[in-house]
Amino acid sequence: MCGIVGYIGKNGAKDILLDGLSKLEYRGYDSAGISVLNKKITTVKAKGQLKNLVSKCEKVDLNGNVGIGHTRWATHGEPSDINSHPHLSMSGKISVVHNGIIENYEELKSNLIKDGVKFVSETDTEVLPHLIEKNYNGDLLDAVIKTTKALKGSYALGIISEDEPDKIIAVRKDSPLIVGLGNGENFIASDIPAILKHTKEVYLLNDNEFVILKKDSVKLVDFDKNEIKRDVYKVDFDDTAAQKGGFDHFMIKEIYEQPQAIKSTLNARVAKGEKIVLDNIGADDLKDISRVFIVACGTAYHAGLVGKTAIERLSGIPVDVDIASEFRYRNPILDKNTLVMVISQSGETADTLAALRLAKEHGCKTFAITNVVGSSVSREADFVFYTHAGPEIAVASTKAYITQLIALYIFALYMAQDKNYVEKSVLEDVKSELLTLPEKVKEALKTDDAAKKIADDIYKETDIFYLGRGLDYAVAMEGSLKLKEISYIHSEPYAGGELKHGPIALIEKGTVVIALNTNNELKGKMESNIKEVVTRGAYIVGILPEGFTDIGESYDKIIKIPDTIPLLAPVTAVVPLQLLSYYVAIKKGCNVDKPRNLAKSVTVE
């Protein structure tokens, strides 16, 4: 949500800023802008796609070696050129980009208006350049520090000033920001892909850390201007990992990267006949855990629902799964024997971070599953599990979700291996089958053609239903979300047994129902539920294992997936649902990688 890029160095800032912003489009945005400093600050902003900004920049003299850029996802004020970032002070001498929300901006704005400041936008962000200018007394860093002390909310800031043209000041609190280290040039950005073309060496900032960037130096300080020493983090993937690699879209590329992503997640953690190994967790660290909370949002929440079943079934430890935005407000019962597990692809999800911090306040042990090394959740949690899926650029998550599932299965096996809740042979069977999943997901990708043909039949629908029982219901929730996210078709997931309690009233002739039926133990029950909608005229698309043969005549179309044990079936079953959503969106002409109104990393509550 929102993207920041900043550059100071020996090269032209404009092209570096625009290229960096293009690498952050996946975060979601509705407008963009840049400020370039060359004695004077020149600012260009445009509503809509980045190409609109690029076009406007071609008509303006933007020579200069210092600048900041921004892609905005509107919170305060509608998308417009005026509400776009960067925002300027009244004199035009200070320019600011901001990711986050200033919660007390109305009070600050009211006071500034009393001082004679004239506001031109509807944003919360515009208070920042005005307040910095008010606090400026010859030292930009001092003015920024004084300003941030007056703020309530979340922010990552990049600031430039005509009075101090040799530097960029940056700071973060509860919103992501990194520093890129170059040779005669330095960078700030919301995420690594924005600067990966230029450097693989970065500083990962913590909250309330200020940065003074000059072309030949970077200095980190705290509120008292005490210098902070920080190890350099070396990025272990290259720029090509964040490119489409011959695929039409990032989403389909990332769907096809899932077998390798699973391998990378399993690597060095799972092996036949050996104990599960988790990074930096000692034998006694989790032995007293009597309860687990899994806290996440969206797709990660759906992964958590699968994880609940896996952990409870294998280890006997009770698990609650909470939507992160609701977790704090129900006053959960937490203590030192509770493990709070947070799941976040980006590691910067605001609600998930808030839940993590609440857990730590209550003395709980905390465990993070994330794909981003050095992200906020990874640094704040007691323990971290990196999924190693590689960069996920498409807003709709695919390989991050499937590796979250793998991480949860590994964690379940880890917690079970010394508890004797189930037979050791059962754990070994699960482990052995887990190791086959990269190849089985490769096989599941062969449903591509079938998914494409079914998409041709259903893409004009306005309502689609997903059904499943047990873990199939959790997968149905994820499949339904994928369809909503990228095709804008209204869809709803239901547990098969819940149909008769209300939703069946919505079924009429021709209603499309995607029915997952992967568990042999629940097969008969699920087929009865399917018949209930068939008799009311529904069009049924079935997702079934290859081993299911006596399936009757309830299905209009069937997609067969590789056989696996029911506990692990969500991994193979989700693949055709991802493909189906993708091809439906393509047929509708939707922007698959950057769906409307959505952001990859939701960094505000």
mmCIF file of C-alpha atoms in Angstrom, residues 8-9 164 166-169 180 184-187 211-219:
data_model
loop_
_atom_site.group_PDB
_atom_site.id
_atom_site.type_symbol
_atom_site.label_atom_id
_atom_site.label_comp_id
_atom_site.label_asym_id
_atom_site.label_seq_id
_atom_site.Cartn_x
_atom_site.Cartn_y
_atom_site.Cartn_z
ATOM 1 C CA ILE A 8 20.689 10.919 -4.236
ATOM 2 C CA GLY A 9 23.833 10.446 -6.262
ATOM 3 C CA GLU A 164 19.870 21.499 2.244
ATOM 4 C CA ASP A 166 22.879 17.605 -0.484
ATOM 5 C CA LYS A 167 20.710 15.228 1.531
ATOM 6 C CA ILE A 168 17.518 13.219 1.919
ATOM 7 C CA ILE A 169 16.079 12.698 5.388
ATOM 8 C CA GLY A 180 19.925 1.018 -0.466
ATOM 9 C CA GLY A 184 28.490 7.382 -5.028
ATOM 10 C CA GLU A 185 24.723 7.059 -4.734
ATOM 11 C CA ASN A 186 22.198 5.948 -2.132
ATOM 12 C CA PHE A 187 18.505 5.108 -2.087
ATOM 13 C CA VAL A 211 18.417 8.387 8.122
ATOM 14 C CA ILE A 212 20.595 11.121 6.629
ATOM 15 C CA LEU A 213 21.401 10.140 3.054
ATOM 16 C CA LYS A 214 24.098 11.916 1.099
ATOM 17 C CA LYS A 215 25.541 10.671 -2.162
ATOM 18 C CA ASP A 216 28.670 9.338 -0.422
ATOM 19 C CA SER A 217 27.343 8.504 3.039
ATOM 20 C CA VAL A 218 24.439 7.123 5.039
ATOM 21 C CA LYS A 219 23.978 7.760 8.741
#
